[in-house]
Tab-separated table of C-alpha atoms and ligand atoms in Angstrom:
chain	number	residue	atom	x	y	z
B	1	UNK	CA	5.759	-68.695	-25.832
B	2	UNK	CA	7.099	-72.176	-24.817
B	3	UNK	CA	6.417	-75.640	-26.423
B	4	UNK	CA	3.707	-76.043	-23.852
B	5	UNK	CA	1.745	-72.344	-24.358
B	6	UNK	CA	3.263	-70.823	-21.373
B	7	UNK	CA	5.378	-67.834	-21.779
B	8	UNK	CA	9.567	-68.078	-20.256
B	9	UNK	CA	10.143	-64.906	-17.957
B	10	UNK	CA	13.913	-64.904	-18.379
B	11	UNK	CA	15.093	-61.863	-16.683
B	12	UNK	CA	18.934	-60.884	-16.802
B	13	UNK	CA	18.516	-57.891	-14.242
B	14	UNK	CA	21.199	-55.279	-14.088
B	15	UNK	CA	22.948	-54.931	-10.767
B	16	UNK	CA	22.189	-51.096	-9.635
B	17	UNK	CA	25.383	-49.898	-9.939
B	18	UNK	CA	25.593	-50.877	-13.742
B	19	UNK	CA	22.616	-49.289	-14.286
B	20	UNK	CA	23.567	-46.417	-12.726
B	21	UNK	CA	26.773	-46.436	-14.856
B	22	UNK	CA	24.204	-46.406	-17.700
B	23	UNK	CA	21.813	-44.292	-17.213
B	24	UNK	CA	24.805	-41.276	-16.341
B	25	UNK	CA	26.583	-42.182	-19.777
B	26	UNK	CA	22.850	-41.536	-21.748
B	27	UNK	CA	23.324	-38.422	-21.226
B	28	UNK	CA	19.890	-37.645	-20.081
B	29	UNK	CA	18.544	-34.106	-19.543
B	30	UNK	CA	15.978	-33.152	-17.536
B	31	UNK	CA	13.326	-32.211	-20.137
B	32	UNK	CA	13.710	-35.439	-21.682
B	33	UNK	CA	10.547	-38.212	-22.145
B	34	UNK	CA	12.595	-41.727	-21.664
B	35	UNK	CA	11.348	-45.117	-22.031
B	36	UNK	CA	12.319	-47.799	-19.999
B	37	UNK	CA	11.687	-50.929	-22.664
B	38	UNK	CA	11.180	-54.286	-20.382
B	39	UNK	CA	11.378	-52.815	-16.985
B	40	UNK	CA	11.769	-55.342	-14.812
B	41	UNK	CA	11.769	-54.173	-11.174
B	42	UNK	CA	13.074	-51.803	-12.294
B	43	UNK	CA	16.852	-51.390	-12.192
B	44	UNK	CA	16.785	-48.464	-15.088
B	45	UNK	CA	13.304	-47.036	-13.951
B	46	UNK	CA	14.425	-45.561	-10.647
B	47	UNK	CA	17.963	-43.734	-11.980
B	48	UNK	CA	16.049	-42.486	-15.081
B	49	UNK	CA	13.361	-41.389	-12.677
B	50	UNK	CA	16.228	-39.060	-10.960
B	51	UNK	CA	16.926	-37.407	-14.266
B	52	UNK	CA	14.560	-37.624	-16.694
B	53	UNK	CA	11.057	-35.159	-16.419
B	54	UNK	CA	8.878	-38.029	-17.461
B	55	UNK	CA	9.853	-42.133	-17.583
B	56	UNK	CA	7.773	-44.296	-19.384
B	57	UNK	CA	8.637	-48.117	-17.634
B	58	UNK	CA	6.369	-50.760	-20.020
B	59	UNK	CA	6.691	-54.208	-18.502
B	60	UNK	CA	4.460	-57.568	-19.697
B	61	UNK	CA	4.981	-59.787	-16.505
B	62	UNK	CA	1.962	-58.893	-14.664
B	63	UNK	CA	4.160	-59.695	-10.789
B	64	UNK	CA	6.674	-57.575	-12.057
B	65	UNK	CA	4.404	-54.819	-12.990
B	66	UNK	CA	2.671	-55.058	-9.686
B	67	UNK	CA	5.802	-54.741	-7.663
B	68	UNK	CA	7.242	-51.775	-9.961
B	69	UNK	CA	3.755	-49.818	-9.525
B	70	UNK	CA	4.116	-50.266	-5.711
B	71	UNK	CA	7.575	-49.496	-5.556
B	72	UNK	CA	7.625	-45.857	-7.735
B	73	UNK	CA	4.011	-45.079	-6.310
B	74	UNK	CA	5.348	-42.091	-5.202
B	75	UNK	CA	7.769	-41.385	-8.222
B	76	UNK	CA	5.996	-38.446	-9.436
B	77	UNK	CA	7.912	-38.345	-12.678
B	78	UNK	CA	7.668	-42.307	-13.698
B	79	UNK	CA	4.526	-43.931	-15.364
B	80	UNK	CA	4.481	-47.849	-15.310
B	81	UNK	CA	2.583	-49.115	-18.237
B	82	UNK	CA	1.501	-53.236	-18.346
B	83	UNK	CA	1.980	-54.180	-21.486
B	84	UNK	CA	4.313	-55.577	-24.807
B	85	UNK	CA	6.651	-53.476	-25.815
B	86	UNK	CA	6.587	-54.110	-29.057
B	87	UNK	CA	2.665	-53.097	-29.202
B	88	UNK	CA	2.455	-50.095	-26.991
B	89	UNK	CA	2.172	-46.771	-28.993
B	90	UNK	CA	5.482	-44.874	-29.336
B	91	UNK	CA	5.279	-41.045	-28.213
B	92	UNK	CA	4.043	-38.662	-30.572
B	93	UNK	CA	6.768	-36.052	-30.154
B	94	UNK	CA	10.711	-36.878	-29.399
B	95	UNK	CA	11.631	-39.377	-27.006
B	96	UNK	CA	14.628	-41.054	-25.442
B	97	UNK	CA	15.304	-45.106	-24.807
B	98	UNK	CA	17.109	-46.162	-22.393
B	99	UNK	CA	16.500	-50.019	-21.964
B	100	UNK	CA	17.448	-53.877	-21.061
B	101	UNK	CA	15.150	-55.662	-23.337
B	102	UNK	CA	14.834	-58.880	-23.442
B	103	UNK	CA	17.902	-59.889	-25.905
B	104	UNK	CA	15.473	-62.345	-28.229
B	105	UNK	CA	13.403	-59.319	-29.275
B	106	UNK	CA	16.386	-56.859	-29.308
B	107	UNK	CA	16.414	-56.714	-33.203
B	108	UNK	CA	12.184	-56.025	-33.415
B	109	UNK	CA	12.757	-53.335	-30.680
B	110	UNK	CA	15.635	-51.941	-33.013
B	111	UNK	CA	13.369	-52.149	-36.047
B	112	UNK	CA	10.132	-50.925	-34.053
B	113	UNK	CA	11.888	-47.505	-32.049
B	114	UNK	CA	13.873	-46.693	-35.514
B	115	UNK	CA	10.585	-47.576	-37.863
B	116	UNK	CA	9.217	-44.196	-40.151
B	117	UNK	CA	6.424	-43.324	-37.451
B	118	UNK	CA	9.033	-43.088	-34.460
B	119	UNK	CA	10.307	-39.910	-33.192
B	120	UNK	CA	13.052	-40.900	-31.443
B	121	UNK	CA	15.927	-38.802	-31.013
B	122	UNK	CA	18.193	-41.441	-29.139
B	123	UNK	CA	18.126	-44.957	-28.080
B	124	UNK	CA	21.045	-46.766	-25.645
B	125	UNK	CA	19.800	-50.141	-25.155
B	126	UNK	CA	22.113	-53.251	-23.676
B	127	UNK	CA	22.593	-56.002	-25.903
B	128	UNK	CA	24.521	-58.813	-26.961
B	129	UNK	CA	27.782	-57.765	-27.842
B	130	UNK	CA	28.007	-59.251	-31.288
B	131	UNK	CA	24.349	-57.531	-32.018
B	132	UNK	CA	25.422	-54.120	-31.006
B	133	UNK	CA	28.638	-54.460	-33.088
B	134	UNK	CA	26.871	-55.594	-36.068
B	135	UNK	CA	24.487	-52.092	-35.950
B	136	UNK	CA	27.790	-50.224	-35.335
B	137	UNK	CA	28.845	-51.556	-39.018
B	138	UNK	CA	25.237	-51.399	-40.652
B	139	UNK	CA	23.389	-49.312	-38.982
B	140	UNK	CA	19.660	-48.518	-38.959
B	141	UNK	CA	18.586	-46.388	-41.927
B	142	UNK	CA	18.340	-42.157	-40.324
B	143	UNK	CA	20.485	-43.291	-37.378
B	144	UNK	CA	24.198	-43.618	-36.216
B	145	UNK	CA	25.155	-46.567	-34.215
B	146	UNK	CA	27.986	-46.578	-32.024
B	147	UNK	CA	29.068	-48.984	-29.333
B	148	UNK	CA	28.964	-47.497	-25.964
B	149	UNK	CA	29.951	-49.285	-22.469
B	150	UNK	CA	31.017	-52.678	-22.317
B	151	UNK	CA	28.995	-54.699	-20.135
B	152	UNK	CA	30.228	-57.565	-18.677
B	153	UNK	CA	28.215	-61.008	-17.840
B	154	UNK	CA	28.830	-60.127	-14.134
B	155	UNK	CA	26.880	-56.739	-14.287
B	156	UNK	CA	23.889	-59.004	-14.119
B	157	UNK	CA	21.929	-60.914	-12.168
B	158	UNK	CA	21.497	-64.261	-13.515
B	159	UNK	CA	24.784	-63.469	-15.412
B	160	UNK	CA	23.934	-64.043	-19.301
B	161	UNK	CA	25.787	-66.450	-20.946
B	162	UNK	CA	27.856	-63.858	-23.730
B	163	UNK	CA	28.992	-60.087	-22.924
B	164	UNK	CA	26.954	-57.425	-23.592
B	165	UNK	CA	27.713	-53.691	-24.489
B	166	UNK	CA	25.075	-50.836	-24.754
B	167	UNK	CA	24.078	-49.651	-28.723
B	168	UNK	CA	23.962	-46.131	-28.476
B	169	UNK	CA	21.560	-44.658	-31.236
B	170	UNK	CA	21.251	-40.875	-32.540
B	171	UNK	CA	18.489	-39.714	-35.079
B	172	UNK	CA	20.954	-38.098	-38.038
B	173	UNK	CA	18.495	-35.263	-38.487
B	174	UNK	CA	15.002	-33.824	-36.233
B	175	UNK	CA	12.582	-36.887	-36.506
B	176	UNK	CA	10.082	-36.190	-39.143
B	177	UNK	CA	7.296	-34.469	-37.040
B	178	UNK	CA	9.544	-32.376	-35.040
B	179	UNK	CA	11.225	-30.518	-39.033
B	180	UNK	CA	10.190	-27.201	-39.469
B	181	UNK	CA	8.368	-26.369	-42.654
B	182	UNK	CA	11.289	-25.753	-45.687
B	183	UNK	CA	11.695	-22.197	-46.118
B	184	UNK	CA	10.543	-21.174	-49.216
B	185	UNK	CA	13.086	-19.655	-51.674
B	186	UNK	CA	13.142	-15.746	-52.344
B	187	UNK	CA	11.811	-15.037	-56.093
B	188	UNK	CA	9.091	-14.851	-58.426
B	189	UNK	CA	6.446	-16.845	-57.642
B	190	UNK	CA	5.595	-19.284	-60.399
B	191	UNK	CA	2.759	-18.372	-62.426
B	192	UNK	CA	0.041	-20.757	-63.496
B	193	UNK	CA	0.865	-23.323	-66.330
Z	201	SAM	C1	16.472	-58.443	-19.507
Z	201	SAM	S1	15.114	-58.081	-18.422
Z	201	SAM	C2	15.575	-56.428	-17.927
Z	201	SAM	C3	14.941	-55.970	-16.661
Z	201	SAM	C4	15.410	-54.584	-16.183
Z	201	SAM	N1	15.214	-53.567	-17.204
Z	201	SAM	C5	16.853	-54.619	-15.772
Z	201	SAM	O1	17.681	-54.085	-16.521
Z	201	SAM	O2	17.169	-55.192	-14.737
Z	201	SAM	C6	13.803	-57.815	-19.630
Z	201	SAM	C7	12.423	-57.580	-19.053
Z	201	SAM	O3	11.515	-57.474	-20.139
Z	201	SAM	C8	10.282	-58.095	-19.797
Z	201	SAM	N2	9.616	-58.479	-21.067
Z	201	SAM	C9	9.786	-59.604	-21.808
Z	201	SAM	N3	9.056	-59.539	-22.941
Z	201	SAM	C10	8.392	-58.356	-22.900
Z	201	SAM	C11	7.479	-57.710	-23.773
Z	201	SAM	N4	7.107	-58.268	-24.945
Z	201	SAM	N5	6.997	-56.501	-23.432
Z	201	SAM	C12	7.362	-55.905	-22.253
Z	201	SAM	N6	8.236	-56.472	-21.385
Z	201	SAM	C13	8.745	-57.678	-21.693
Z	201	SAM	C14	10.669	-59.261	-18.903
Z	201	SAM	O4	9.590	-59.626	-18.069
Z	201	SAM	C15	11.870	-58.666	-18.140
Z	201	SAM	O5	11.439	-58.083	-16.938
């Protein structure tokens, strides 16, 4: 919130073709549940939409959420939720990210999709540069971090005022609910002590 209780919208909106660029290089398959963190109107939303089976677009700004819902009413495949991202539940079995949050939250999304009740298998979200390189070097504990495409300032619109580069995240092992049981080893069974 601002100084005088009202919230500042800044929106850095990907140009299409960067977020097609982006979307293609997540790898996405088609059985995949992906959400789109900060939607916007929806720049992600609609090449996810192409490739994903389910997209999950959560947006605050209540015009913004309105114009998304009218825009993918007939997007089968795409769910528009209005609310914070950093509130809504997380799916409870594996799920993709693929997001532009808002950069001043980018560290709680981080902390909130890679937290001990998420499931998520992978997470590419633009971000400051310097932010994504500093999770390539230390990154989130059960997770690689790698720096994926450089973005420049001019593959948005307002262009942001440093570079940005997408954080590509992958789960080192099945998330937690996802593991199979241990198999138990062959032997005696222990008798009672
Ligand atoms: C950087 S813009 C990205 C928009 C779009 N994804 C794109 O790439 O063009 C971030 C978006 O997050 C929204 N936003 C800001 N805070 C939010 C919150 N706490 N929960 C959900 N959305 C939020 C803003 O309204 C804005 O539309």
């Amino acid at each position: 919130m601002s100084g005088n209780g009202q919230r500042r919208w800044g929106s850095h909106r990907l140009k299409g073709s960067w977020a097609d660029r982006i979307v293609r290089s997540a790898g996405l398959r088609e059985t995949d549940l992906v959400l789109d963190l900060g939607a916007g109107t929806g720049a992600l939303t609609r090449p996810l939409a192409r490739r994903a089976r389910r997209v999950v677009a959560v947006e605050l700004h209540p015009g913004r959420v309105k114009g998304l819902t009218a825009a993918l009413s007939s997007a089968e495949t795409v769910t528009v939720v209005h609310g914070d991202l950093l509130e809504v539940p997380l799916p409870g079995g594996a799920f993709r990210v693929v997001a532009n949050p808002p950069y001043a939250i980018g560290a709680a999304v981080v902390r909130r999709i890679t937290g001990p009740r998420s499931a998520l298998v992978r997470a590419d979200l633009v971000l400051p540069r310097w932010m994504v390189c500093r999770y390539a070097s230390s990154p989130p504990r059960g997770f690689t971090a790698e720096v994926g495409t450089h973005v420049p300032a001019t593959a948005f619109v307002p262009p942001p005022r440093s570079d940005s580069a997408v954080l590509v995240l992958r789960r080192r092992s099945a998330p937690r609910r996802a593991r199979r049981r241990p198999v138990r080893r062959a032997g005696p069974t222990p008798g009672p002590r």
